[in-house]
PDB file of C-alpha atoms in Angstrom:
ATOM      1  CA  MET A1373      -1.283 -11.172  -4.133  1.00 42.00           C
ATOM      2  CA  LYS A1374       0.709  -8.976  -1.738  1.00 43.00           C
ATOM      3  CA  SER A1375      -2.446  -7.673  -0.036  1.00 39.00           C
ATOM      4  CA  PHE A1376      -3.713 -11.257   0.337  1.00 36.00           C
ATOM      5  CA  ILE A1377      -0.487 -12.264   2.064  1.00 42.00           C
ATOM      6  CA  VAL A1378      -0.740  -9.391   4.527  1.00 42.00           C
ATOM      7  CA  VAL A1379      -4.397 -10.151   5.332  1.00 38.00           C
ATOM      8  CA  ALA A1380      -3.829 -13.896   5.598  1.00 41.00           C
ATOM      9  CA  LEU A1381      -0.932 -13.494   7.993  1.00 48.00           C
ATOM     10  CA  ALA A1382      -2.145 -10.549  10.038  1.00 46.00           C
ATOM     11  CA  ALA A1383      -3.972 -12.953  12.351  1.00 45.00           C
ATOM     12  CA  LEU A1384      -0.633 -14.032  13.784  1.00 49.00           C
ATOM     13  CA  CYS A1385      -0.025 -10.541  15.071  1.00 47.00           C
ATOM     14  CA  ALA A1386      -3.623  -9.824  15.981  1.00 42.00           C
ATOM     15  CA  ALA A1387      -3.973 -12.886  18.204  1.00 43.00           C
ATOM     16  CA  PRO A1388      -3.300 -12.249  21.899  1.00 44.00           C
ATOM     17  CA  ALA A1389       0.095 -13.501  23.024  1.00 46.00           C
ATOM     18  CA  ALA A1390       0.014 -16.294  25.595  1.00 51.00           C
ATOM     19  CA  ALA A1391       2.740 -17.130  28.100  1.00 64.00           C
ATOM     20  CA  LEU A1392       5.701 -18.540  26.191  1.00 81.00           C
ATOM     21  CA  ASP A1393       5.605 -22.343  26.096  1.00 88.00           C
ATOM     22  CA  LEU A1394       8.361 -23.751  23.893  1.00 86.00           C
ATOM     23  CA  THR A1395       6.802 -27.234  24.115  1.00 88.00           C
ATOM     24  CA  ASN A1396       3.769 -25.961  22.195  1.00 89.00           C
ATOM     25  CA  VAL A1397       3.213 -27.502  18.739  1.00 92.00           C
ATOM     26  CA  ALA A1398       3.945 -24.088  17.212  1.00 95.00           C
ATOM     27  CA  PHE A1399       7.628 -24.660  18.071  1.00 96.00           C
ATOM     28  CA  VAL A1400       9.872 -27.307  16.517  1.00 96.00           C
ATOM     29  CA  GLN A1401      11.284 -29.564  19.212  1.00 95.00           C
ATOM     30  CA  THR A1402      14.970 -30.463  19.176  1.00 96.00           C
ATOM     31  CA  ALA A1403      17.063 -33.406  20.321  1.00 95.00           C
ATOM     32  CA  THR A1404      19.575 -33.097  23.151  1.00 92.00           C
ATOM     33  CA  GLY A1405      23.154 -32.353  22.136  1.00 93.00           C
ATOM     34  CA  ASN A1406      24.698 -31.133  18.908  1.00 95.00           C
ATOM     35  CA  THR A1407      24.621 -32.798  15.507  1.00 97.00           C
ATOM     36  CA  SER A1408      26.749 -32.603  12.360  1.00 97.00           C
ATOM     37  CA  ILE A1409      27.154 -29.210  10.710  1.00 98.00           C
ATOM     38  CA  PRO A1410      26.159 -28.970   7.028  1.00 98.00           C
ATOM     39  CA  VAL A1411      29.299 -28.946   4.903  1.00 97.00           C
ATOM     40  CA  GLY A1412      28.350 -25.650   3.280  1.00 97.00           C
ATOM     41  CA  HIS A1413      27.897 -23.958   6.636  1.00 98.00           C
ATOM     42  CA  ALA A1414      31.153 -25.392   8.006  1.00 98.00           C
ATOM     43  CA  GLU A1415      33.012 -23.868   5.052  1.00 98.00           C
ATOM     44  CA  PHE A1416      31.119 -20.593   5.502  1.00 98.00           C
ATOM     45  CA  CYS A1417      32.184 -20.500   9.165  1.00 98.00           C
ATOM     46  CA  ASN A1418      35.803 -21.213   8.249  1.00 98.00           C
ATOM     47  CA  SER A1419      35.823 -18.155   6.005  1.00 97.00           C
ATOM     48  CA  ARG A1420      33.682 -15.968   8.321  1.00 97.00           C
ATOM     49  CA  PRO A1421      34.407 -17.135  11.889  1.00 98.00           C
ATOM     50  CA  ALA A1422      33.015 -13.949  13.426  1.00 96.00           C
ATOM     51  CA  GLU A1423      29.546 -14.961  12.202  1.00 96.00           C
ATOM     52  CA  CYS A1424      29.671 -18.386  13.837  1.00 98.00           C
ATOM     53  CA  GLN A1425      30.310 -17.553  17.484  1.00 97.00           C
ATOM     54  CA  ALA A1426      28.455 -18.270  20.719  1.00 97.00           C
ATOM     55  CA  ASN A1427      25.435 -16.024  21.302  1.00 94.00           C
ATOM     56  CA  ALA A1428      25.855 -14.095  24.540  1.00 90.00           C
ATOM     57  CA  ASN A1429      22.581 -14.078  26.512  1.00 91.00           C
ATOM     58  CA  PRO A1430      20.565 -15.777  23.753  1.00 94.00           C
ATOM     59  CA  VAL A1431      16.967 -14.662  23.319  1.00 96.00           C
ATOM     60  CA  LEU A1432      14.705 -17.726  23.174  1.00 95.00           C
ATOM     61  CA  ALA A1433      11.942 -16.025  21.181  1.00 97.00           C
ATOM     62  CA  VAL A1434      11.207 -12.549  19.836  1.00 97.00           C
ATOM     63  CA  THR A1435       7.998 -10.772  20.813  1.00 96.00           C
ATOM     64  CA  LEU A1436       6.178 -10.367  17.513  1.00 97.00           C
ATOM     65  CA  ASP A1437       4.599  -6.924  17.682  1.00 97.00           C
ATOM     66  CA  ASP A1438       3.175  -5.032  14.698  1.00 97.00           C
ATOM     67  CA  ALA A1439       6.465  -3.293  13.900  1.00 97.00           C
ATOM     68  CA  ARG A1440       8.484  -6.512  13.874  1.00 98.00           C
ATOM     69  CA  TRP A1441       5.815  -8.303  11.862  1.00 98.00           C
ATOM     70  CA  SER A1442       5.895  -5.582   9.196  1.00 98.00           C
ATOM     71  CA  GLN A1443       9.686  -5.732   9.134  1.00 98.00           C
ATOM     72  CA  LEU A1444       9.620  -9.503   8.731  1.00 98.00           C
ATOM     73  CA  LEU A1445       7.194  -9.265   5.814  1.00 98.00           C
ATOM     74  CA  GLU A1446       9.225  -6.519   4.142  1.00 98.00           C
ATOM     75  CA  ILE A1447      12.608  -8.246   4.398  1.00 98.00           C
ATOM     76  CA  ASN A1448      11.258 -11.627   3.331  1.00 98.00           C
ATOM     77  CA  ALA A1449       9.503 -10.165   0.294  1.00 98.00           C
ATOM     78  CA  TYR A1450      12.482  -8.004  -0.682  1.00 98.00           C
ATOM     79  CA  TYR A1451      14.928 -10.889  -0.959  1.00 98.00           C
ATOM     80  CA  ASN A1452      12.428 -13.258  -2.539  1.00 98.00           C
ATOM     81  CA  ASP A1453      11.727 -10.621  -5.194  1.00 98.00           C
ATOM     82  CA  THR A1454      15.274  -9.412  -5.893  1.00 98.00           C
ATOM     83  CA  ILE A1455      17.411 -12.566  -5.812  1.00 98.00           C
ATOM     84  CA  VAL A1456      17.284 -14.964  -8.758  1.00 98.00           C
ATOM     85  CA  ALA A1457      17.386 -18.591  -7.628  1.00 97.00           C
ATOM     86  CA  VAL A1458      20.354 -20.390  -9.213  1.00 97.00           C
ATOM     87  CA  SER A1459      22.014 -23.615  -8.066  1.00 95.00           C
ATOM     88  CA  ASP A1460      25.547 -23.618  -6.672  1.00 96.00           C
ATOM     89  CA  ASN A1461      26.567 -25.916  -9.523  1.00 96.00           C
ATOM     90  CA  ASP A1462      25.452 -23.370 -12.089  1.00 96.00           C
ATOM     91  CA  LEU A1463      26.898 -20.399 -10.202  1.00 95.00           C
ATOM     92  CA  TYR A1464      30.146 -21.762  -8.814  1.00 95.00           C
ATOM     93  CA  GLY A1465      30.609 -25.209 -10.340  1.00 95.00           C
ATOM     94  CA  VAL A1466      30.387 -26.963  -6.957  1.00 95.00           C
ATOM     95  CA  GLU A1467      27.598 -28.838  -5.207  1.00 93.00           C
ATOM     96  CA  GLU A1468      27.526 -26.678  -2.065  1.00 94.00           C
ATOM     97  CA  PHE A1469      28.803 -23.133  -1.538  1.00 97.00           C
ATOM     98  CA  TRP A1470      27.071 -21.029   1.098  1.00 98.00           C
ATOM     99  CA  THR A1471      27.623 -17.305   0.713  1.00 97.00           C
ATOM    100  CA  TYR A1472      25.819 -13.978   0.559  1.00 98.00           C
ATOM    101  CA  PRO A1473      24.106 -13.563  -2.808  1.00 97.00           C
ATOM    102  CA  ASN A1474      24.973 -10.890  -5.329  1.00 94.00           C
ATOM    103  CA  GLY A1475      21.740 -10.910  -7.286  1.00 96.00           C
ATOM    104  CA  TYR A1476      21.821 -14.702  -7.666  1.00 98.00           C
ATOM    105  CA  GLY A1477      21.922 -17.515  -5.152  1.00 97.00           C
ATOM    106  CA  ASP A1478      20.851 -20.928  -3.925  1.00 97.00           C
ATOM    107  CA  CYS A1479      18.310 -21.422  -1.121  1.00 98.00           C
ATOM    108  CA  GLU A1480      21.007 -21.174   1.571  1.00 98.00           C
ATOM    109  CA  ASP A1481      22.097 -17.815   0.183  1.00 98.00           C
ATOM    110  CA  PHE A1482      18.552 -16.445   0.505  1.00 99.00           C
ATOM    111  CA  VAL A1483      18.586 -17.574   4.138  1.00 99.00           C
ATOM    112  CA  LEU A1484      21.956 -15.959   4.840  1.00 99.00           C
ATOM    113  CA  ALA A1485      20.826 -12.672   3.287  1.00 99.00           C
ATOM    114  CA  LYS A1486      17.544 -12.548   5.224  1.00 99.00           C
ATOM    115  CA  ARG A1487      19.258 -13.494   8.472  1.00 99.00           C
ATOM    116  CA  ARG A1488      21.902 -10.778   8.066  1.00 98.00           C
ATOM    117  CA  ALA A1489      19.292  -8.143   7.202  1.00 99.00           C
ATOM    118  CA  LEU A1490      17.218  -9.003  10.269  1.00 99.00           C
ATOM    119  CA  ILE A1491      20.283  -8.923  12.538  1.00 98.00           C
ATOM    120  CA  GLU A1492      21.219  -5.508  11.124  1.00 98.00           C
ATOM    121  CA  ALA A1493      17.644  -4.393  11.868  1.00 98.00           C
ATOM    122  CA  GLY A1494      18.103  -5.312  15.527  1.00 97.00           C
ATOM    123  CA  TRP A1495      16.744  -8.857  15.703  1.00 98.00           C
ATOM    124  CA  PRO A1496      18.679 -11.227  18.010  1.00 98.00           C
ATOM    125  CA  ALA A1497      20.816 -13.740  16.134  1.00 97.00           C
ATOM    126  CA  SER A1498      19.752 -16.492  18.535  1.00 98.00           C
ATOM    127  CA  ALA A1499      16.182 -16.302  17.212  1.00 98.00           C
ATOM    128  CA  LEU A1500      17.218 -16.433  13.527  1.00 99.00           C
ATOM    129  CA  LEU A1501      18.096 -20.021  12.742  1.00 99.00           C
ATOM    130  CA  MET A1502      19.369 -21.422   9.471  1.00 99.00           C
ATOM    131  CA  SER A1503      17.574 -24.727   9.000  1.00 99.00           C
ATOM    132  CA  VAL A1504      17.809 -27.786   6.773  1.00 98.00           C
ATOM    133  CA  VAL A1505      14.541 -29.380   5.680  1.00 98.00           C
ATOM    134  CA  ARG A1506      13.502 -32.080   3.263  1.00 97.00           C
ATOM    135  CA  GLU A1507      10.941 -31.483   0.537  1.00 96.00           C
ATOM    136  CA  PRO A1508       8.145 -34.020  -0.093  1.00 94.00           C
ATOM    137  CA  ASN A1509      10.110 -35.348  -3.101  1.00 95.00           C
ATOM    138  CA  GLY A1510      13.146 -35.999  -0.888  1.00 95.00           C
ATOM    139  CA  ASP A1511      15.263 -33.054  -2.036  1.00 96.00           C
ATOM    140  CA  GLY A1512      17.165 -31.046   0.564  1.00 97.00           C
ATOM    141  CA  HIS A1513      16.270 -27.396   1.082  1.00 98.00           C
ATOM    142  CA  ALA A1514      17.196 -24.549   3.443  1.00 98.00           C
ATOM    143  CA  VAL A1515      14.863 -22.098   5.164  1.00 99.00           C
ATOM    144  CA  LEU A1516      15.143 -19.506   7.909  1.00 99.00           C
ATOM    145  CA  ILE A1517      13.294 -20.252  11.138  1.00 99.00           C
ATOM    146  CA  VAL A1518      12.419 -17.109  13.071  1.00 99.00           C
ATOM    147  CA  ARG A1519      11.603 -18.058  16.648  1.00 98.00           C
ATOM    148  CA  THR A1520       8.847 -15.758  17.968  1.00 98.00           C
ATOM    149  CA  ASP A1521       6.403 -15.831  20.849  1.00 96.00           C
ATOM    150  CA  ARG A1522       3.750 -16.898  18.299  1.00 95.00           C
ATOM    151  CA  GLY A1523       5.758 -19.926  17.173  1.00 97.00           C
ATOM    152  CA  ASP A1524       8.556 -20.842  14.783  1.00 98.00           C
ATOM    153  CA  LEU A1525       7.941 -18.910  11.566  1.00 99.00           C
ATOM    154  CA  VAL A1526       9.467 -20.059   8.280  1.00 99.00           C
ATOM    155  CA  LEU A1527      10.935 -17.685   5.701  1.00 99.00           C
ATOM    156  CA  ASP A1528      11.257 -19.594   2.442  1.00 98.00           C
ATOM    157  CA  ASN A1529      12.414 -18.458  -0.985  1.00 98.00           C
ATOM    158  CA  GLN A1530       9.979 -20.955  -2.558  1.00 97.00           C
ATOM    159  CA  ASP A1531       6.904 -19.532  -0.804  1.00 96.00           C
ATOM    160  CA  GLY A1532       5.799 -15.912  -0.511  1.00 94.00           C
ATOM    161  CA  LEU A1533       3.799 -16.665   2.634  1.00 96.00           C
ATOM    162  CA  ILE A1534       5.413 -16.711   6.057  1.00 98.00           C
ATOM    163  CA  ARG A1535       4.062 -19.831   7.737  1.00 97.00           C
ATOM    164  CA  VAL A1536       4.307 -21.480  11.134  1.00 97.00           C
ATOM    165  CA  TRP A1537       6.650 -24.471  10.709  1.00 97.00           C
ATOM    166  CA  ASN A1538       3.929 -27.112  11.066  1.00 95.00           C
ATOM    167  CA  GLU A1539       1.917 -25.549   8.240  1.00 95.00           C
ATOM    168  CA  THR A1540       4.680 -26.184   5.684  1.00 96.00           C
ATOM    169  CA  PRO A1541       5.094 -29.334   3.545  1.00 95.00           C
ATOM    170  CA  TYR A1542       8.658 -29.946   4.715  1.00 97.00           C
ATOM    171  CA  GLN A1543      10.235 -32.487   7.028  1.00 96.00           C
ATOM    172  CA  PHE A1544      12.426 -30.515   9.444  1.00 98.00           C
ATOM    173  CA  VAL A1545      15.870 -32.087   9.833  1.00 98.00           C
ATOM    174  CA  LYS A1546      18.248 -29.791  11.752  1.00 98.00           C
ATOM    175  CA  ARG A1547      18.929 -26.153  12.559  1.00 98.00           C
ATOM    176  CA  GLN A1548      21.455 -23.840  14.171  1.00 98.00           C
ATOM    177  CA  ASP A1549      21.804 -24.054  17.935  1.00 98.00           C
ATOM    178  CA  GLN A1550      20.304 -20.984  19.607  1.00 97.00           C
ATOM    179  CA  ALA A1551      23.273 -20.771  21.965  1.00 97.00           C
ATOM    180  CA  HIS A1552      25.961 -20.950  19.255  1.00 98.00           C
ATOM    181  CA  ALA A1553      25.690 -19.907  15.597  1.00 98.00           C
ATOM    182  CA  GLY A1554      28.401 -22.377  14.577  1.00 98.00           C
ATOM    183  CA  ARG A1555      26.690 -25.438  16.044  1.00 98.00           C
ATOM    184  CA  TRP A1556      23.618 -27.358  14.944  1.00 99.00           C
ATOM    185  CA  VAL A1557      20.929 -29.488  16.606  1.00 98.00           C
ATOM    186  CA  ASP A1558      18.595 -32.141  15.222  1.00 98.00           C
ATOM    187  CA  MET A1559      14.919 -31.251  14.995  1.00 98.00           C
ATOM    188  CA  ILE A1560      12.156 -33.659  15.988  1.00 96.00           C
ATOM    189  CA  ASP A1561       9.433 -33.650  13.339  1.00 94.00           C
ATOM    190  CA  ASN A1562       6.660 -36.099  14.183  1.00 83.00           C
ATOM    191  CA  ARG A1563       4.674 -35.054  11.107  1.00 74.00           C
ATOM    192  CA  THR A1564       6.845 -37.186   8.787  1.00 51.00           C
ATOM    193  CA  MET A1565       4.087 -39.673   7.944  1.00 40.00           C
ATOM    194  CA  ALA A1566       1.539 -36.917   7.399  1.00 43.00           C
ATOM    195  CA  VAL A1567       3.859 -35.112   4.995  1.00 41.00           C
ATOM    196  CA  ALA A1568       4.568 -38.318   3.077  1.00 40.00           C
ATOM    197  CA  THR A1569       0.865 -39.171   2.875  1.00 37.00           C
ATOM    198  CA  THR A1570      -0.054 -35.703   1.631  1.00 38.00           C
ATOM    199  CA  ALA A1571       2.716 -35.770  -0.974  1.00 37.00           C
ATOM    200  CA  SER A1572       1.486 -39.070  -2.392  1.00 35.00           C
ATOM    201  CA  HIS A1573      -1.965 -37.711  -3.265  1.00 34.00           C
TER     202      HIS A1573
END
């Protein structure tokens, strides 16, 4: 399975990079202005304010070379393989509690762990965006969007593959603002009907 994932995704790195166009369908569009912050992230920021500051000189998208691609695959697989998915209710007795996992965690905790590991590896925080999505059954879910020159890539604890956002089954709701880690923006997902239609079959 691991070799299949590498082969299936290698095309992203092998394809020649075009001039960056953030209006391309490979990038999720966002609405103007900020939106509400998820309660779990607001509480996380209250306890860790240093991790929710403005990003000085934000990088719009990371150039996805072979080394970064390998690093992305390695970090995504490591946390998907080593963290056991457990709900916040079962772990902490509350509906939402965003924190770094200690062997166990909810979807948001996977995202936090991957984001921190990538930042420690030298990736710009402004290109690593915690995101809220909706599953085809209506449930909320969190994923990490990695904004690269090849598009917005999704790291998901429910899927071993790293996919471009528009190749996932989710409706994209909102994500962190690239300019400020403690602020969020709404995402514009015009595939809503297509996702709903696919889910009904």
